[in-house]
Amino acid sequence: MPGKPIDLLKTIWRALDRARRTVWRATTRAARATSVYLKRPGARFATQVAVTVALLGALTLLAAYVVPKAGTALPTSEPSTASSQAPVALPPGAEAIPGAPGVKPSQPGTFPGSQQPTTDTGASASLANWAQTMGTKTGIPARAVQAYGYAEVRVSAQLPGCHLSWTTLAGIGVVESNHGRALTPAGKTQTPIIGPPLDGTAGNKAIPDTDKGALDGDTKWDRAVGPMQFIPTTWNTWKQDADGDGQADPQDLDDVALAAGLYLCAGGRDLATGRGWYDAVLSYNHLDAYVVKVYGYADDYGRKSAA
């Protein structure tokens, strides 16, 4: 009897040892076969493709952490499942905010089925209640939020694949001019904002006058103008009359916010991706430090607005 447990242990040990040697031989054969396979040109190509696909997948997962928080969704004519905010009251006779999802974009500054909004309220007036709430949460002047929000609505209708967020426009707006510094109820700057001469000093490009001083008052050098700091040539390419007052004004935040949104979305960019968002903001000002600064503000506004 005393010998039986020892014999059992010996039997178990021999079985485990055989299994170990079998696994070792199989592993060795597999390693040799893999080595031979990878020496073939076709195999090396297939391996590179597999590694590339894996890296692209990893980058896609990381993109969500690169794009700033988009913030609370804008109100539409129907309740939004992405926002706890109730729909704002529309102007009398208006059927929907122009450019809202599912609504055919109207001409700049008009409301379908309604009278032309007055220049005192602007075309974005239907967002006033929402803007007031977001302004309280983020610390952005409500009139500026109103302009950024309306620009998102319009751009989303015209270029739905861009996924522009009003918080990105706000991030640029605070860096460029602190949201216009002081705005009238119509969204215009109380004092025109004119940048320094682009004469090649202080790290600026040298850009001789292109508009005969019409926008910036300088007939020798160009200067960036307005709350979103458009260079005259860029403004003349992208200018918009967002509030329907009959004038595309670079000192009007409604107009320049819409123009900036369209500019950021140029070339089919998708701002919901890290690469698309980075390239868009970099096109606005070709400095990595600028992109980082805008990202910080946009992300902060997104988090606060969604709180």
mmCIF file of C-alpha atoms in Angstrom:
data_model
loop_
_atom_site.group_PDB
_atom_site.id
_atom_site.type_symbol
_atom_site.label_atom_id
_atom_site.label_comp_id
_atom_site.label_asym_id
_atom_site.label_seq_id
_atom_site.Cartn_x
_atom_site.Cartn_y
_atom_site.Cartn_z
ATOM 1 C CA MET A 1 0.000 0.000 0.000
ATOM 2 C CA PRO A 2 2.682 2.579 0.871
ATOM 3 C CA GLY A 3 4.217 2.191 -2.646
ATOM 4 C CA LYS A 4 1.045 2.918 -4.603
ATOM 5 C CA PRO A 5 0.981 6.763 -4.132
ATOM 6 C CA ILE A 6 4.625 6.959 -5.229
ATOM 7 C CA ASP A 7 3.918 4.924 -8.341
ATOM 8 C CA LEU A 8 0.956 7.192 -9.134
ATOM 9 C CA LEU A 9 3.124 10.298 -8.818
ATOM 10 C CA LYS A 10 5.736 8.758 -11.094
ATOM 11 C CA THR A 11 3.080 7.981 -13.705
ATOM 12 C CA ILE A 12 1.747 11.557 -13.568
ATOM 13 C CA TRP A 13 5.269 12.969 -13.841
ATOM 14 C CA ARG A 14 6.085 10.860 -16.906
ATOM 15 C CA ALA A 15 2.828 11.967 -18.583
ATOM 16 C CA LEU A 16 3.575 15.627 -17.902
ATOM 17 C CA ASP A 17 7.113 15.241 -19.186
ATOM 18 C CA ARG A 18 5.885 13.646 -22.421
ATOM 19 C CA ALA A 19 3.370 16.484 -22.875
ATOM 20 C CA ARG A 20 6.107 19.056 -22.283
ATOM 21 C CA ARG A 21 8.375 17.473 -24.897
ATOM 22 C CA THR A 22 5.501 17.246 -27.387
ATOM 23 C CA VAL A 23 4.667 20.956 -26.955
ATOM 24 C CA TRP A 24 8.340 21.894 -27.271
ATOM 25 C CA ARG A 25 8.738 19.943 -30.522
ATOM 26 C CA ALA A 26 5.543 21.481 -31.963
ATOM 27 C CA THR A 27 6.653 24.990 -31.003
ATOM 28 C CA THR A 28 10.068 24.468 -32.534
ATOM 29 C CA ARG A 29 8.577 23.197 -35.805
ATOM 30 C CA ALA A 30 6.155 26.147 -35.948
ATOM 31 C CA ALA A 31 8.963 28.628 -35.382
ATOM 32 C CA ARG A 32 11.042 27.079 -38.144
ATOM 33 C CA ALA A 33 8.076 27.067 -40.533
ATOM 34 C CA THR A 34 7.320 30.719 -39.746
ATOM 35 C CA SER A 35 10.942 31.673 -40.346
ATOM 36 C CA VAL A 36 10.934 29.960 -43.737
ATOM 37 C CA TYR A 37 7.570 31.555 -44.652
ATOM 38 C CA LEU A 38 8.648 35.081 -43.762
ATOM 39 C CA LYS A 39 11.647 34.785 -46.055
ATOM 40 C CA ARG A 40 9.291 34.703 -49.031
ATOM 41 C CA PRO A 41 8.597 38.131 -50.634
ATOM 42 C CA GLY A 42 4.844 37.561 -50.701
ATOM 43 C CA ALA A 43 4.816 36.642 -47.029
ATOM 44 C CA ARG A 44 6.698 39.778 -46.045
ATOM 45 C CA PHE A 45 4.181 41.894 -47.950
ATOM 46 C CA ALA A 46 1.240 40.149 -46.276
ATOM 47 C CA THR A 47 2.788 40.715 -42.871
ATOM 48 C CA GLN A 48 3.288 44.421 -43.598
ATOM 49 C CA VAL A 49 -0.356 44.721 -44.673
ATOM 50 C CA ALA A 50 -1.532 43.019 -41.482
ATOM 51 C CA VAL A 51 0.586 45.308 -39.304
ATOM 52 C CA THR A 52 -0.680 48.390 -41.198
ATOM 53 C CA VAL A 53 -4.313 47.357 -40.752
ATOM 54 C CA ALA A 54 -3.726 46.834 -37.034
ATOM 55 C CA LEU A 55 -2.140 50.279 -36.669
ATOM 56 C CA LEU A 56 -4.993 51.967 -38.556
ATOM 57 C CA GLY A 57 -7.467 50.300 -36.253
ATOM 58 C CA ALA A 58 -5.572 51.549 -33.218
ATOM 59 C CA LEU A 59 -5.477 55.090 -34.617
ATOM 60 C CA THR A 60 -9.237 55.007 -35.215
ATOM 61 C CA LEU A 61 -9.824 54.073 -31.580
ATOM 62 C CA LEU A 62 -7.540 56.886 -30.447
ATOM 63 C CA ALA A 63 -9.252 59.507 -32.624
ATOM 64 C CA ALA A 64 -12.009 59.969 -30.051
ATOM 65 C CA TYR A 65 -9.396 61.209 -27.604
ATOM 66 C CA VAL A 66 -7.878 63.666 -30.094
ATOM 67 C CA VAL A 67 -11.016 65.553 -31.134
ATOM 68 C CA PRO A 68 -12.257 68.171 -28.652
ATOM 69 C CA LYS A 69 -15.552 67.576 -26.926
ATOM 70 C CA ALA A 70 -18.291 68.768 -29.255
ATOM 71 C CA GLY A 71 -20.524 70.038 -26.469
ATOM 72 C CA THR A 72 -24.281 70.095 -26.066
ATOM 73 C CA ALA A 73 -26.197 69.616 -29.309
ATOM 74 C CA LEU A 74 -27.986 72.576 -30.827
ATOM 75 C CA PRO A 75 -31.772 72.758 -30.494
ATOM 76 C CA THR A 76 -33.818 72.006 -33.606
ATOM 77 C CA SER A 77 -37.492 72.207 -34.450
ATOM 78 C CA GLU A 78 -37.926 68.793 -32.805
ATOM 79 C CA PRO A 79 -36.508 67.488 -29.512
ATOM 80 C CA SER A 80 -32.970 66.165 -29.871
ATOM 81 C CA THR A 81 -32.024 62.856 -28.283
ATOM 82 C CA ALA A 82 -28.501 64.218 -27.830
ATOM 83 C CA SER A 83 -29.547 67.146 -25.669
ATOM 84 C CA SER A 84 -31.648 67.701 -22.588
ATOM 85 C CA GLN A 85 -32.423 71.227 -23.769
ATOM 86 C CA ALA A 86 -35.992 71.833 -24.921
ATOM 87 C CA PRO A 87 -36.419 73.254 -28.451
ATOM 88 C CA VAL A 88 -36.223 77.024 -28.499
ATOM 89 C CA ALA A 89 -39.122 79.155 -29.665
ATOM 90 C CA LEU A 90 -38.861 79.971 -33.359
ATOM 91 C CA PRO A 91 -39.667 83.372 -34.872
ATOM 92 C CA PRO A 92 -43.338 83.859 -35.795
ATOM 93 C CA GLY A 93 -44.232 81.806 -38.859
ATOM 94 C CA ALA A 94 -40.925 79.989 -39.013
ATOM 95 C CA GLU A 95 -41.219 76.266 -39.671
ATOM 96 C CA ALA A 96 -37.669 75.365 -38.657
ATOM 97 C CA ILE A 97 -34.264 76.804 -38.051
ATOM 98 C CA PRO A 98 -32.776 77.254 -41.520
ATOM 99 C CA GLY A 99 -30.351 74.514 -42.341
ATOM 100 C CA ALA A 100 -31.492 72.228 -39.536
ATOM 101 C CA PRO A 101 -31.166 68.492 -40.272
ATOM 102 C CA GLY A 102 -33.816 67.394 -42.741
ATOM 103 C CA VAL A 103 -34.571 70.949 -43.856
ATOM 104 C CA LYS A 104 -33.499 72.161 -47.287
ATOM 105 C CA PRO A 105 -30.928 74.968 -46.777
ATOM 106 C CA SER A 106 -32.400 78.379 -47.475
ATOM 107 C CA GLN A 107 -30.740 81.481 -48.809
ATOM 108 C CA PRO A 108 -28.372 83.125 -46.299
ATOM 109 C CA GLY A 109 -30.251 84.889 -43.550
ATOM 110 C CA THR A 110 -33.788 83.741 -44.387
ATOM 111 C CA PHE A 111 -36.251 81.638 -42.447
ATOM 112 C CA PRO A 112 -38.495 79.298 -44.462
ATOM 113 C CA GLY A 113 -42.060 80.576 -44.406
ATOM 114 C CA SER A 114 -41.281 83.667 -42.362
ATOM 115 C CA GLN A 115 -40.461 87.307 -42.810
ATOM 116 C CA GLN A 116 -36.848 88.393 -43.047
ATOM 117 C CA PRO A 117 -35.391 88.719 -39.518
ATOM 118 C CA THR A 118 -34.507 92.264 -38.554
ATOM 119 C CA THR A 119 -30.871 93.298 -38.338
ATOM 120 C CA ASP A 120 -31.347 93.915 -34.612
ATOM 121 C CA THR A 121 -31.911 90.239 -33.868
ATOM 122 C CA GLY A 122 -30.043 88.609 -36.766
ATOM 123 C CA ALA A 123 -30.810 85.321 -38.462
ATOM 124 C CA SER A 124 -29.653 83.350 -35.428
ATOM 125 C CA ALA A 125 -32.253 84.896 -33.079
ATOM 126 C CA SER A 126 -34.092 81.591 -32.642
ATOM 127 C CA LEU A 127 -31.030 80.254 -30.798
ATOM 128 C CA ALA A 128 -31.029 83.053 -28.223
ATOM 129 C CA ASN A 129 -32.419 80.988 -25.322
ATOM 130 C CA TRP A 130 -30.043 78.112 -25.999
ATOM 131 C CA ALA A 131 -27.134 80.540 -26.364
ATOM 132 C CA GLN A 132 -27.932 82.159 -23.049
ATOM 133 C CA THR A 133 -27.796 78.779 -21.316
ATOM 134 C CA MET A 134 -24.547 77.784 -23.021
ATOM 135 C CA GLY A 135 -23.028 81.192 -22.327
ATOM 136 C CA THR A 136 -23.729 80.807 -18.625
ATOM 137 C CA LYS A 137 -22.116 77.379 -18.596
ATOM 138 C CA THR A 138 -19.032 78.277 -20.620
ATOM 139 C CA GLY A 139 -18.399 81.924 -19.783
ATOM 140 C CA ILE A 140 -18.702 82.931 -23.458
ATOM 141 C CA PRO A 141 -20.870 86.006 -24.189
ATOM 142 C CA ALA A 142 -24.317 84.727 -25.171
ATOM 143 C CA ARG A 143 -24.358 86.772 -28.383
ATOM 144 C CA ALA A 144 -21.111 85.103 -29.472
ATOM 145 C CA VAL A 145 -22.469 81.628 -28.678
ATOM 146 C CA GLN A 146 -25.513 82.501 -30.762
ATOM 147 C CA ALA A 147 -23.305 83.271 -33.772
ATOM 148 C CA TYR A 148 -21.207 80.114 -33.357
ATOM 149 C CA GLY A 149 -24.302 77.955 -32.917
ATOM 150 C CA TYR A 150 -26.021 79.336 -35.978
ATOM 151 C CA ALA A 151 -22.868 78.767 -38.026
ATOM 152 C CA GLU A 152 -22.884 75.109 -36.946
ATOM 153 C CA VAL A 153 -26.519 74.718 -37.993
ATOM 154 C CA ARG A 154 -25.909 76.224 -41.418
ATOM 155 C CA VAL A 155 -22.669 74.335 -42.100
ATOM 156 C CA SER A 156 -24.166 71.056 -40.876
ATOM 157 C CA ALA A 157 -26.938 71.379 -43.445
ATOM 158 C CA GLN A 158 -24.643 72.339 -46.296
ATOM 159 C CA LEU A 159 -21.749 70.003 -45.429
ATOM 160 C CA PRO A 160 -23.109 67.273 -43.130
ATOM 161 C CA GLY A 161 -19.983 65.158 -43.531
ATOM 162 C CA CYS A 162 -17.814 67.849 -41.950
ATOM 163 C CA HIS A 163 -19.283 67.505 -38.420
ATOM 164 C CA LEU A 164 -18.344 71.051 -37.440
ATOM 165 C CA SER A 165 -19.019 71.865 -33.786
ATOM 166 C CA TRP A 166 -19.745 75.347 -32.462
ATOM 167 C CA THR A 167 -17.162 74.745 -29.736
ATOM 168 C CA THR A 168 -14.394 74.610 -32.363
ATOM 169 C CA LEU A 169 -15.486 78.006 -33.678
ATOM 170 C CA ALA A 170 -15.571 79.280 -30.091
ATOM 171 C CA GLY A 171 -12.038 77.989 -29.529
ATOM 172 C CA ILE A 172 -10.817 79.961 -32.537
ATOM 173 C CA GLY A 173 -12.907 83.004 -31.597
ATOM 174 C CA VAL A 174 -11.467 83.311 -28.109
ATOM 175 C CA VAL A 175 -7.880 82.958 -29.351
ATOM 176 C CA GLU A 176 -8.318 85.453 -32.185
ATOM 177 C CA SER A 177 -10.253 88.230 -30.442
ATOM 178 C CA ASN A 178 -11.775 87.039 -27.163
ATOM 179 C CA HIS A 179 -15.094 86.533 -29.015
ATOM 180 C CA GLY A 180 -15.112 89.987 -30.555
ATOM 181 C CA ARG A 181 -14.424 91.664 -27.189
ATOM 182 C CA ALA A 182 -17.676 93.635 -27.236
ATOM 183 C CA LEU A 183 -20.608 93.015 -29.573
ATOM 184 C CA THR A 184 -23.738 94.958 -30.397
ATOM 185 C CA PRO A 185 -27.113 93.148 -30.182
ATOM 186 C CA ALA A 186 -26.791 92.601 -33.956
ATOM 187 C CA GLY A 187 -23.498 90.742 -33.436
ATOM 188 C CA LYS A 188 -21.171 93.440 -34.763
ATOM 189 C CA THR A 189 -18.013 94.571 -32.973
ATOM 190 C CA GLN A 190 -18.525 97.880 -31.199
ATOM 191 C CA THR A 191 -15.037 98.919 -32.307
ATOM 192 C CA PRO A 192 -13.505 97.497 -35.513
ATOM 193 C CA ILE A 193 -10.849 94.872 -34.805
ATOM 194 C CA ILE A 194 -7.787 95.369 -37.006
ATOM 195 C CA GLY A 195 -4.621 93.325 -36.619
ATOM 196 C CA PRO A 196 -1.020 94.560 -36.951
ATOM 197 C CA PRO A 197 0.447 95.148 -40.425
ATOM 198 C CA LEU A 198 1.604 91.944 -42.101
ATOM 199 C CA ASP A 199 4.962 93.435 -42.989
ATOM 200 C CA GLY A 200 7.178 90.436 -42.227
ATOM 201 C CA THR A 201 8.045 91.523 -38.667
ATOM 202 C CA ALA A 202 7.121 89.930 -35.327
ATOM 203 C CA GLY A 203 6.896 86.495 -36.918
ATOM 204 C CA ASN A 204 4.236 87.584 -39.433
ATOM 205 C CA LYS A 205 4.276 86.948 -43.169
ATOM 206 C CA ALA A 206 4.901 89.898 -45.442
ATOM 207 C CA ILE A 207 1.657 90.467 -47.376
ATOM 208 C CA PRO A 208 1.506 93.697 -49.370
ATOM 209 C CA ASP A 209 -1.867 95.421 -49.564
ATOM 210 C CA THR A 210 -4.462 93.569 -51.645
ATOM 211 C CA ASP A 211 -7.673 95.524 -50.950
ATOM 212 C CA LYS A 212 -6.464 99.148 -51.262
ATOM 213 C CA GLY A 213 -7.223 99.552 -47.582
ATOM 214 C CA ALA A 214 -10.952 98.908 -48.035
ATOM 215 C CA LEU A 215 -11.205 96.460 -45.124
ATOM 216 C CA ASP A 216 -8.195 97.238 -42.978
ATOM 217 C CA GLY A 217 -7.507 100.915 -43.668
ATOM 218 C CA ASP A 218 -3.921 100.134 -44.689
ATOM 219 C CA THR A 219 -2.873 100.778 -48.299
ATOM 220 C CA LYS A 220 0.668 99.451 -47.808
ATOM 221 C CA TRP A 221 0.223 96.131 -46.014
ATOM 222 C CA ASP A 222 -2.662 93.744 -45.430
ATOM 223 C CA ARG A 223 -3.961 93.281 -41.894
ATOM 224 C CA ALA A 224 -6.221 90.610 -40.414
ATOM 225 C CA VAL A 225 -9.677 92.004 -39.728
ATOM 226 C CA GLY A 226 -12.662 91.246 -37.522
ATOM 227 C CA PRO A 227 -13.335 88.912 -34.596
ATOM 228 C CA MET A 228 -12.168 85.828 -36.519
ATOM 229 C CA GLN A 229 -9.160 87.703 -38.004
ATOM 230 C CA PHE A 230 -9.581 87.094 -41.720
ATOM 231 C CA ILE A 231 -6.893 88.367 -44.102
ATOM 232 C CA PRO A 232 -8.615 90.519 -46.768
ATOM 233 C CA THR A 233 -7.938 88.084 -49.630
ATOM 234 C CA THR A 234 -9.282 85.148 -47.601
ATOM 235 C CA TRP A 235 -12.345 87.100 -46.542
ATOM 236 C CA ASN A 236 -13.141 88.082 -50.118
ATOM 237 C CA THR A 237 -13.039 84.383 -51.025
ATOM 238 C CA TRP A 238 -15.152 83.054 -48.138
ATOM 239 C CA LYS A 239 -17.293 86.033 -47.092
ATOM 240 C CA GLN A 240 -20.894 85.347 -46.048
ATOM 241 C CA ASP A 241 -23.979 87.386 -45.186
ATOM 242 C CA ALA A 242 -25.230 85.087 -42.423
ATOM 243 C CA ASP A 243 -27.705 87.493 -40.826
ATOM 244 C CA GLY A 244 -29.344 88.688 -44.042
ATOM 245 C CA ASP A 245 -28.663 92.385 -43.526
ATOM 246 C CA GLY A 246 -27.488 92.718 -47.128
ATOM 247 C CA GLN A 247 -23.810 93.007 -46.259
ATOM 248 C CA ALA A 248 -20.988 90.498 -45.755
ATOM 249 C CA ASP A 249 -19.186 92.287 -42.938
ATOM 250 C CA PRO A 250 -15.875 90.985 -41.491
ATOM 251 C CA GLN A 251 -16.685 92.890 -38.280
ATOM 252 C CA ASP A 252 -19.980 90.970 -37.866
ATOM 253 C CA LEU A 253 -19.554 87.774 -35.841
ATOM 254 C CA ASP A 254 -22.586 86.139 -37.488
ATOM 255 C CA ASP A 255 -20.980 86.575 -40.901
ATOM 256 C CA VAL A 256 -17.431 85.617 -39.965
ATOM 257 C CA ALA A 257 -18.418 82.597 -37.859
ATOM 258 C CA LEU A 258 -20.249 81.099 -40.851
ATOM 259 C CA ALA A 259 -17.357 81.964 -43.180
ATOM 260 C CA ALA A 260 -14.884 80.382 -40.758
ATOM 261 C CA GLY A 261 -16.989 77.226 -40.524
ATOM 262 C CA LEU A 262 -17.081 76.814 -44.288
ATOM 263 C CA TYR A 263 -13.353 77.498 -44.488
ATOM 264 C CA LEU A 264 -12.571 74.825 -41.871
ATOM 265 C CA CYS A 265 -14.651 72.268 -43.767
ATOM 266 C CA ALA A 266 -13.003 72.968 -47.131
ATOM 267 C CA GLY A 267 -11.642 70.037 -49.088
ATOM 268 C CA GLY A 268 -14.079 67.520 -47.629
ATOM 269 C CA ARG A 269 -12.542 67.521 -44.151
ATOM 270 C CA ASP A 270 -14.278 65.513 -41.411
ATOM 271 C CA LEU A 271 -13.756 67.342 -38.130
ATOM 272 C CA ALA A 272 -15.051 64.347 -36.173
ATOM 273 C CA THR A 273 -11.666 62.695 -36.802
ATOM 274 C CA GLY A 274 -8.421 63.677 -35.129
ATOM 275 C CA ARG A 275 -6.608 64.156 -38.452
ATOM 276 C CA GLY A 276 -9.442 66.144 -39.998
ATOM 277 C CA TRP A 277 -9.825 68.449 -36.989
ATOM 278 C CA TYR A 278 -6.088 69.060 -36.718
ATOM 279 C CA ASP A 279 -5.688 69.828 -40.422
ATOM 280 C CA ALA A 280 -8.673 72.194 -40.367
ATOM 281 C CA VAL A 281 -7.406 74.315 -37.468
ATOM 282 C CA LEU A 282 -3.841 74.197 -38.797
ATOM 283 C CA SER A 283 -5.122 75.631 -42.097
ATOM 284 C CA TYR A 284 -6.497 78.575 -40.143
ATOM 285 C CA ASN A 285 -3.113 79.361 -38.617
ATOM 286 C CA HIS A 286 -0.175 77.186 -39.582
ATOM 287 C CA LEU A 287 1.348 76.830 -36.117
ATOM 288 C CA ASP A 288 1.220 73.718 -33.938
ATOM 289 C CA ALA A 289 1.101 75.913 -30.835
ATOM 290 C CA TYR A 290 -2.018 77.599 -32.235
ATOM 291 C CA VAL A 291 -3.754 74.249 -32.789
ATOM 292 C CA VAL A 292 -2.913 73.172 -29.230
ATOM 293 C CA LYS A 293 -4.286 76.432 -27.826
ATOM 294 C CA VAL A 294 -7.547 76.213 -29.800
ATOM 295 C CA TYR A 295 -7.897 72.564 -28.784
ATOM 296 C CA GLY A 296 -7.611 73.475 -25.098
ATOM 297 C CA TYR A 297 -10.374 76.064 -25.293
ATOM 298 C CA ALA A 298 -12.658 73.988 -27.538
ATOM 299 C CA ASP A 299 -12.335 70.940 -25.303
ATOM 300 C CA ASP A 300 -13.006 73.021 -22.183
ATOM 301 C CA TYR A 301 -16.095 74.604 -23.738
ATOM 302 C CA GLY A 302 -17.377 71.209 -24.823
ATOM 303 C CA ARG A 303 -17.028 69.726 -21.349
ATOM 304 C CA LYS A 304 -18.632 72.720 -19.642
ATOM 305 C CA SER A 305 -21.541 72.918 -22.078
ATOM 306 C CA ALA A 306 -22.338 69.238 -21.613
ATOM 307 C CA ALA A 307 -22.162 69.388 -17.819
#
